[in-house]
Each structure stands twice: as C-alpha cells, then as structure tokens.
Coordinates of C-alpha atoms in Angstrom, one line a residue:
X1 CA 132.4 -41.1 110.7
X2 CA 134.3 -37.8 112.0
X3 CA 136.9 -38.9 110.1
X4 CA 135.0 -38.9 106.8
X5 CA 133.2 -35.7 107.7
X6 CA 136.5 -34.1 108.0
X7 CA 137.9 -35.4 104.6
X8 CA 139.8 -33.0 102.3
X9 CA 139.4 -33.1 98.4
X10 CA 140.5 -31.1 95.5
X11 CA 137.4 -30.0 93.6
X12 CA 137.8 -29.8 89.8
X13 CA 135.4 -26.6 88.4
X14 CA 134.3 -24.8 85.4
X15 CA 135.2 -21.5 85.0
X16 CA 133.5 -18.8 83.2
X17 CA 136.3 -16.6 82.0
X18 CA 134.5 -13.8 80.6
X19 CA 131.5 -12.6 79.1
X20 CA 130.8 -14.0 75.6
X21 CA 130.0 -11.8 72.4
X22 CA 128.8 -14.0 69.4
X23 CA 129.0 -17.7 69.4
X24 CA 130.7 -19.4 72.5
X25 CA 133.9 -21.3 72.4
X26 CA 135.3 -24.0 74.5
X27 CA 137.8 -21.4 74.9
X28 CA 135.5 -19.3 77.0
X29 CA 135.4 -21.6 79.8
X30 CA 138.3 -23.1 81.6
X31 CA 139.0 -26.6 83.9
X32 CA 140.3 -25.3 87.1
X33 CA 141.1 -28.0 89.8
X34 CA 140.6 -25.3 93.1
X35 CA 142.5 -25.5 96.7
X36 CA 141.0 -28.1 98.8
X37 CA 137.6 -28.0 99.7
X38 CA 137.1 -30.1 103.5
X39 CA 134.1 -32.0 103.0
X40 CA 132.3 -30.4 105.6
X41 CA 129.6 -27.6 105.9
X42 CA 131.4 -24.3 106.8
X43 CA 130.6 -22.0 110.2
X44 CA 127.9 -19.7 109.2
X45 CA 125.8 -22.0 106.9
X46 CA 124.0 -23.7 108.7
X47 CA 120.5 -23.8 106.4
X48 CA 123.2 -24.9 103.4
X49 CA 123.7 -28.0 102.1
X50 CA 127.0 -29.7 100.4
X51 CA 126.7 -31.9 97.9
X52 CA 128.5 -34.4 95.3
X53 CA 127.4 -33.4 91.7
X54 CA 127.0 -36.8 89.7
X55 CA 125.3 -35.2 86.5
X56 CA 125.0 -32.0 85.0
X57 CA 122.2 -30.7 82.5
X58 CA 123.2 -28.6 79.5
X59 CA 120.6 -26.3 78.4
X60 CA 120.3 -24.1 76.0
X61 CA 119.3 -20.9 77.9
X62 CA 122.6 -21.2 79.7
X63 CA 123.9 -19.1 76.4
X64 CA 122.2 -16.2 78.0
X65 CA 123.7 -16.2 81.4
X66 CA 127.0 -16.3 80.0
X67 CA 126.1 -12.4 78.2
X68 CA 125.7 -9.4 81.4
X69 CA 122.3 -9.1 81.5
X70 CA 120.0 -6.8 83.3
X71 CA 116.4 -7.4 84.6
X72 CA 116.1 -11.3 83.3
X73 CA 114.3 -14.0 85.3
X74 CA 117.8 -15.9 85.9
X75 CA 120.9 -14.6 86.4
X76 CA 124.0 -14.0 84.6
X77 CA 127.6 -16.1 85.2
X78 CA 129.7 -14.9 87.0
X79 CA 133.1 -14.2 85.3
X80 CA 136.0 -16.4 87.1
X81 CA 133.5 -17.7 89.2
X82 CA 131.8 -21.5 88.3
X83 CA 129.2 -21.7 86.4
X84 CA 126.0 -22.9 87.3
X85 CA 122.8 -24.8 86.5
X86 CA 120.7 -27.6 86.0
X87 CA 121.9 -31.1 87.6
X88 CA 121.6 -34.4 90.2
X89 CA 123.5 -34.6 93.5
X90 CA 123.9 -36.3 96.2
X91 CA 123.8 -34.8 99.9
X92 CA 127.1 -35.1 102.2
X93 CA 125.9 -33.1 104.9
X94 CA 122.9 -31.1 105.5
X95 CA 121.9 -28.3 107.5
X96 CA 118.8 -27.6 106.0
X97 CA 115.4 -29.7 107.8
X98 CA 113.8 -31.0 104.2
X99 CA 117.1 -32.8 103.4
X100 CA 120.0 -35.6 105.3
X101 CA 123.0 -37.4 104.0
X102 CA 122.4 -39.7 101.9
X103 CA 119.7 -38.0 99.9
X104 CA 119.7 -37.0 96.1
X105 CA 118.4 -34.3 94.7
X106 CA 118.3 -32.5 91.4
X107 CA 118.2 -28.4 91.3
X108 CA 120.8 -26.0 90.5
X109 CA 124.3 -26.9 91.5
X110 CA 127.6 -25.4 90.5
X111 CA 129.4 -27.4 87.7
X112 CA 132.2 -28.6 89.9
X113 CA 132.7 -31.9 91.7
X114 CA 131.6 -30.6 95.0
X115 CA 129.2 -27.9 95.9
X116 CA 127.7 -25.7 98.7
X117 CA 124.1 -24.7 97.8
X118 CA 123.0 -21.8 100.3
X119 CA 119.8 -21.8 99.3
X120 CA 118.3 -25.3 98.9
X121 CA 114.7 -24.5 99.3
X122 CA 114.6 -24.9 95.2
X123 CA 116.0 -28.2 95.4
X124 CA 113.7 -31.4 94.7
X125 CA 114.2 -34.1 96.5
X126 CA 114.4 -37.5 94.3
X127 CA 111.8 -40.1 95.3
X128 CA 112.1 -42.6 92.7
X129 CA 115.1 -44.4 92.0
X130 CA 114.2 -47.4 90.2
X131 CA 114.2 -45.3 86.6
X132 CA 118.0 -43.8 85.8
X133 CA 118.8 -40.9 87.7
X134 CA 120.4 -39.3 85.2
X135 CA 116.9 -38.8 84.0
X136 CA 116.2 -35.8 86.8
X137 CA 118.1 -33.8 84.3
X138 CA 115.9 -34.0 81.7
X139 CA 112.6 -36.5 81.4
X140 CA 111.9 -36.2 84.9
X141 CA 113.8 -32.6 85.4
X142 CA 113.6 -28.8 84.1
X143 CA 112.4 -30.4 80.6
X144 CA 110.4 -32.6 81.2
X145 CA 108.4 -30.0 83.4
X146 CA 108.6 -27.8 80.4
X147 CA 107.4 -30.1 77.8
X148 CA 104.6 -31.0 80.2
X149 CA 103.4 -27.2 81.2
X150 CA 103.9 -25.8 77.9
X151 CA 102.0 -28.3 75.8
X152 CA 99.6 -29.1 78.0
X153 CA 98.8 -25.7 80.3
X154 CA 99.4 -23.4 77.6
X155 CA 98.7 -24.7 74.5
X156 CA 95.2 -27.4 75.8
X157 CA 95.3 -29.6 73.1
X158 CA 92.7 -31.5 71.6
X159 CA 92.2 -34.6 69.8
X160 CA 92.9 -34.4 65.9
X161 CA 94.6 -31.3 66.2
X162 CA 97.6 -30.6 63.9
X163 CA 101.1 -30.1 66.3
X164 CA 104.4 -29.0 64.7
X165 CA 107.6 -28.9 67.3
X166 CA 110.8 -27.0 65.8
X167 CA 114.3 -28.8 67.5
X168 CA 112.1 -32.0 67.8
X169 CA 114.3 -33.9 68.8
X170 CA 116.2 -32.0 71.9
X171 CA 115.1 -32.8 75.6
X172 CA 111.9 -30.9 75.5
X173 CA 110.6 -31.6 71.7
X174 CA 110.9 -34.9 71.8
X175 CA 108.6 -35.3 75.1
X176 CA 106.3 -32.6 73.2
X177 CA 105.9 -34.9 70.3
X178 CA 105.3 -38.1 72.1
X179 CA 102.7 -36.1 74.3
X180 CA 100.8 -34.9 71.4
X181 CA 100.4 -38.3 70.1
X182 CA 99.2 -39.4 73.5
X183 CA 96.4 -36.7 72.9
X184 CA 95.5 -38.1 69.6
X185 CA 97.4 -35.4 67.5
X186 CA 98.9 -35.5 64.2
X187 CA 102.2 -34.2 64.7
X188 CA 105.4 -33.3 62.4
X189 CA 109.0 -32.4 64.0
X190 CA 112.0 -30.6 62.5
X191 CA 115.6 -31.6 63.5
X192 CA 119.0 -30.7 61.3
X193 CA 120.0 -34.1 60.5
X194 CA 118.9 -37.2 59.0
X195 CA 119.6 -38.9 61.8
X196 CA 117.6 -37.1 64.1
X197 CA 114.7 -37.3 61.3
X198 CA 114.8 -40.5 61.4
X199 CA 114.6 -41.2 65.7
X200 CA 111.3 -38.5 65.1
X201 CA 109.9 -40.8 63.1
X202 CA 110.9 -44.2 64.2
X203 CA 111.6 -43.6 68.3
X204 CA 109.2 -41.1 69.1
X205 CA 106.3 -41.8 66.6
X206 CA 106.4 -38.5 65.4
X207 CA 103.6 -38.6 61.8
X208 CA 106.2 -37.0 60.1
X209 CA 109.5 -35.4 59.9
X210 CA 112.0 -33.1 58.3
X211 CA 115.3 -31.6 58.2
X212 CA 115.0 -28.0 57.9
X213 CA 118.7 -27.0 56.9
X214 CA 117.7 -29.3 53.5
X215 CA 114.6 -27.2 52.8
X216 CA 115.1 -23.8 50.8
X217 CA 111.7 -22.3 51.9
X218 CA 110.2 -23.4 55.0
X219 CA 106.8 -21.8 54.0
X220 CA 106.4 -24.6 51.4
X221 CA 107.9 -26.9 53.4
X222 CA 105.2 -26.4 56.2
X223 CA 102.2 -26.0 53.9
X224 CA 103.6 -29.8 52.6
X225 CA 103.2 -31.3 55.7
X226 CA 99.9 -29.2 56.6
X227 CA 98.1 -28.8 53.8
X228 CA 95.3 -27.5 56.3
X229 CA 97.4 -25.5 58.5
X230 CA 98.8 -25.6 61.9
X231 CA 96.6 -25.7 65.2
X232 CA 99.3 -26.2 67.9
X233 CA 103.3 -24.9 67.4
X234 CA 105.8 -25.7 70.0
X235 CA 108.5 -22.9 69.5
X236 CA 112.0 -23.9 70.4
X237 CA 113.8 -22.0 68.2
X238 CA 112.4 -18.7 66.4
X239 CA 113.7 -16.5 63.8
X240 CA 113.0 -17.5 60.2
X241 CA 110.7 -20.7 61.5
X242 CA 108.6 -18.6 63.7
X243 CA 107.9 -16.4 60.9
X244 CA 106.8 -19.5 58.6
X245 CA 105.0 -20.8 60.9
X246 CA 102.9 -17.4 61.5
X247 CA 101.7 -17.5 57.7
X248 CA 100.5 -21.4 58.2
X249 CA 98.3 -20.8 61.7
X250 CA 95.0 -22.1 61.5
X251 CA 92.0 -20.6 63.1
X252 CA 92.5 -20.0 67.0
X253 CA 96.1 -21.5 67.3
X254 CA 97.9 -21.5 69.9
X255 CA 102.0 -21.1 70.1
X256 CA 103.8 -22.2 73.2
X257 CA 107.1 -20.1 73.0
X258 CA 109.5 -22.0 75.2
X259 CA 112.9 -21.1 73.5
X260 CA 114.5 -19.6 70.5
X261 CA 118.1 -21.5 70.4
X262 CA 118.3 -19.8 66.4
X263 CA 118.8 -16.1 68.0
X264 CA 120.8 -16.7 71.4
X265 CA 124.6 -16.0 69.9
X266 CA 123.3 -13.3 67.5
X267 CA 124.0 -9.5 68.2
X268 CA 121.5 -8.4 66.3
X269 CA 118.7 -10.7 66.6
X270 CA 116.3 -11.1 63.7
X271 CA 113.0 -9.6 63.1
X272 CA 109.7 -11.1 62.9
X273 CA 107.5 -10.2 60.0
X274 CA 104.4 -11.7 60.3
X275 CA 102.9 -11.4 63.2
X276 CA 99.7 -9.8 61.6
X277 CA 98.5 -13.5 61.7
X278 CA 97.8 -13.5 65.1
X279 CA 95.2 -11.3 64.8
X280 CA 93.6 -12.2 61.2
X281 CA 93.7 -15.8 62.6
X282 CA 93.1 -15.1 66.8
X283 CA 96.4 -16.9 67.5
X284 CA 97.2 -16.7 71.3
X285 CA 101.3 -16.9 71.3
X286 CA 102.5 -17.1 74.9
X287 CA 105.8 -17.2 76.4
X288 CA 107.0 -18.8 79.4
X289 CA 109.4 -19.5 82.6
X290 CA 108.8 -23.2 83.6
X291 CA 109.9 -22.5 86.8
X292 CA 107.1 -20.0 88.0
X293 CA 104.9 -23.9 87.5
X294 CA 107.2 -26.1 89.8
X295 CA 104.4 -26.4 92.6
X296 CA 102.6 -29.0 89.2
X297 CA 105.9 -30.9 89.8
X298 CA 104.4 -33.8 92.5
X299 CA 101.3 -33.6 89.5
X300 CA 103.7 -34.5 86.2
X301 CA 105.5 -37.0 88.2
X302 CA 102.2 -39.0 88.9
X303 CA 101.8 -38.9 85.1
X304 CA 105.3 -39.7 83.4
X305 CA 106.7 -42.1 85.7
X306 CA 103.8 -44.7 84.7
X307 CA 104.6 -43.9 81.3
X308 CA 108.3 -44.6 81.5
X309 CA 107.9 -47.8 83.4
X310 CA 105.5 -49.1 80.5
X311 CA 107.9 -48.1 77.8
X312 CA 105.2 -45.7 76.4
X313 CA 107.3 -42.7 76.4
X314 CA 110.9 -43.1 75.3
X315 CA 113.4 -41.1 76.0
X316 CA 117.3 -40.7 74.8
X317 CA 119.8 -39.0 76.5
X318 CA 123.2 -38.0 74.9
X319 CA 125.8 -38.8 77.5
X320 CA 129.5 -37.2 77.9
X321 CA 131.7 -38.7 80.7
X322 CA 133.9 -36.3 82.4
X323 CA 133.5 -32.9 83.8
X324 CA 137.1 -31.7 81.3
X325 CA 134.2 -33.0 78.3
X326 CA 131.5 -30.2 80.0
X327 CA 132.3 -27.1 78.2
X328 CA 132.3 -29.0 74.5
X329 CA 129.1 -30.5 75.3
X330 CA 127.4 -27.4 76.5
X331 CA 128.9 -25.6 73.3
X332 CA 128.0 -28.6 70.8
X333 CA 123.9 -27.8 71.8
X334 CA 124.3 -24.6 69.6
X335 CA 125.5 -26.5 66.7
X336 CA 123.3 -29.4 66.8
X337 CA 126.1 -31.5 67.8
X338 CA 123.6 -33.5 70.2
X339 CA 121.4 -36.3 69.6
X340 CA 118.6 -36.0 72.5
X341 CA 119.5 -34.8 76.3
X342 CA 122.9 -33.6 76.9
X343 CA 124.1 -34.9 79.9
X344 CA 127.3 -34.6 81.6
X345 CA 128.7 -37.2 83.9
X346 CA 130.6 -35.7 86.9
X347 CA 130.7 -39.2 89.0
X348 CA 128.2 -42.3 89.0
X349 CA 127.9 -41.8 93.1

C-alpha cells in the first residue's frame, strides 16, 4: 500500500499558451507531458484532495476564460498554466473529511491526467454508478443542472405552451426539449445540420425542427413554425436569433438566457435591436449562473435518474478518446463540429 502511495508518474497537461483574440485555434493550447508528479498529497495540503481525471467536459463558456477578464463569475486561464473545468475523477488520496480513496467525483479538475484540487468543498460526490459515468459531465453534471433550473425555475412552464430552444441539440438543449415535452409543450429546436435536425426530431421528440444556417430570414422562419408566437425561448446562442425571436414573443413570455455561443469569439459583439418587445409584450428575459442553484442538485437527481433508467429521456454524448484529441474537441464546439455532449476521455479508471 506505501508503495503505491509513493508511486511516481508523468502527468500529461493542457496548456493554455496565451490569451486568445478572435476565434481559438488548436494552436492556442499545447500537450505538455510535466516532471513527475509522486502520487501522493503534498506537505501543506492537507484539506486537498488528488485525483485521476477519467473525463473532461467541454463547454462552451470555457471560450471566455481563455480572454483576461475582469469582474466575471468564473475565472480566466491562466497563461502556461492548465486549463481547467468541468469533469469526473476518481480520488487517490484525500485529505478532506466528505471524501476517501476510492471515491468519484465530478467538479472542476485541471485537464491533465492527475490533479490536486485545494478546494474540494465544490466537488459532488457520485452516488450512482449503475448509469455511465461519463454522464456526470453532462446529463447528470453542469448541464443537466442547467437545463433543469433554467427551464423549469426560470422559465415555469405550463402545459400547451409553445417552447423554442436555439443549439437544440448540444448538452443543455437537448434536455430542454425533452423536458418541455414532458410538460406537455409543443416545442421546435434549431441545430446547423441535417443531421442534428434530424436526432431533434427523431431522438429527442422535438415537434419540429430546423436548420438555421439554411434559412435566409429567421423572422419568417419562426413565424412558420409559430404561427401564434412564442411563450417559452431557451437562449443558447444570441445575436441575430435573439433578435428574431424578440419580434415573435407572445403575451407574458418568458426567456431563459443560458448562453450566447454566436457572440463568444467576436470583438465586437453584435447589437440587439428589439428589445422594445419586452415591454409591449411583458416579456421577463432573465440570465443566469447555474451554479449559484447547486444546493437543487440532491432535488434534479431524484427526478432524472428515474427518467434515464426508463429510457424516457435520451441522451447522446459525443465522445473523443485521448487527452492529445482535448483541445480539437473543445475548439470543434464553436464550429458545430459536435453531435450532442462533448466529452473527452482522459482514462476509463
């Protein structure tokens, strides 16, 4: 056992280089295989925890930490430093009381192969392992919980209501979808393939679908699918959809802003024109950070994972193998490249 505790590894990271202007590149980030890390907690942190990263989450707000940014609710990358975020791991040694060897979590790691967390009172621990743990980075992880709190908590649907989701099928929107028809919604997705179209319509029982890079006004396009407006628009991506969707509000709508992937790797991000709707049509249009509701965590769980055992929500992940494939899959989110959750495979335990 001491022998184990004292082993020595090489630990295989990804490096920030330096801050991004404009789109990222592959190029940005670099594979760096660091001196040997001993497999053991170091002297002076002992509330820490080390861990064995098996998957990471790529997300699309991770665009933002890679710009220096003042005053935001997460912080930026650090340049030559790993980057950080979203994943599942598995616990080697623990100093901390809420967590032993042996135990997986999911929380924010460092994308590397091996990782100190100092602070692991944001970790969750992971209860249920009979559904795929790679799952804790999305279904059962950060967007899941976002899915869950935005269309539920902010935006209360109600039975009959008319739903639209922009980047329908990414790892919150296609939850969102499959939740509104659970409420009894009619709901209709955009995505930028045919492909993804088609798993709206036929996977996730989405009413209807469309791609929106085929239509040449998006105003028409939205007054095709709801003739008699909009009650309920999850907003993942902004720009030039957010203001078509403003002119095709119904009567007390509701907008749950959870992302806008269209304006992350502009300089100058677009304006918004018509946000007089909100008032002629008492729109409430509300941002937010899912992690200010993680205490409604133990609450989702007791709803979804019923759901998933039953088959009545599905779920697909798109799945990379490698840590080396990391920075190409976090990259690919911004052009689409992804079909579902994009999930990185550091090691399968």
């Amino acid at each position: 056992m001491e022998q184990e505790q004292q082993q020595v590894m090489s630990n295989k990271q990804i490096i920030l280089k330096d801050y991004v202007v404009g789109f990222p590149k592959e190029s940005d980030m670099l594979l760096k295989t660091s001196e040997t890390i001993n497999l053991k907690l170091p002297q002076g942190c002992s509330n820490g925890v080390l861990v064995k990263n098996l998957y990471l989450s790529c997300d699309p707000y991770m665009r933002m930490r890679m710009t220096k940014t003042e005053g935001s609710y997460v912080d930026s990358f650090t340049p030559g430093s790993p980057i950080t975020g979203y994943g599942v791991a598995k616990v080697l040694e623990s100093g901390h009381a809420n967590f032993k060897k042996g135990d997986l979590i999911w929380g924010f790691t460092g994308w590397e192969e091996y990782s100190i967390i100092n602070a692991p009172e944001g970790l969750f621990k992971i209860e249920h392992t009979d559904v795929p743990l790679s799952y804790y980075t999305g279904i059962l992880g950060m967007p899941g919980m976002t899915a869950y709190i935005g269309f539920y908590d902010i935006c209360a649907p109600k039975k009959g209501e008319y739903v639209f989701v922009s980047a329908a099928s990414g790892a919150v929107g296609q939850l969102v979808g499959q939740f509104a028809k659970l409420s009894g919604c009619y709901v209709v997705g955009s995505a930028g393939t045919k492909e993804k179209v088609d798993l709206l319509k036929n996977k996730f029982g989405f009413d209807e679908a469309f791609n929106y890079k085929e239509e040449q006004d998006l105003d028409a396009a939205l007054k095709r699918y709801f003739p008699e407006g909009i009650d309920i628009y999850f907003e993942n991506v902004g720009g030039k959809m957010l203001d078509a969707v403003l002119l095709n509000m119904r009567l007390n709508g509701r907008i749950s802003v959870c992302g806008m992937i269209s304006q992350y790797n502009l300089e100058q991000r677009e304006g918004v024109r018509n946000l007089l709707t909100l008032i002629t049509k008492r729109v409430r249009m509300q941002g937010f950070i899912v992690s200010d509701h993680y205490h409604k965590y133990p609450k989702y769980l007791e709803m979804i994972i019923p759901l998933i055992k039953q088959g009545t929500i599905n779920y697909i992940e798109d799945i990379v193998e490698g840590l080396e494939n990391a920075p190409a899959a976090l990259i690919g989110l911004f052009s689409g490249n992804n079909v579902g959750k994009q999930v990185v495979v550091v090691a399968r335990e």
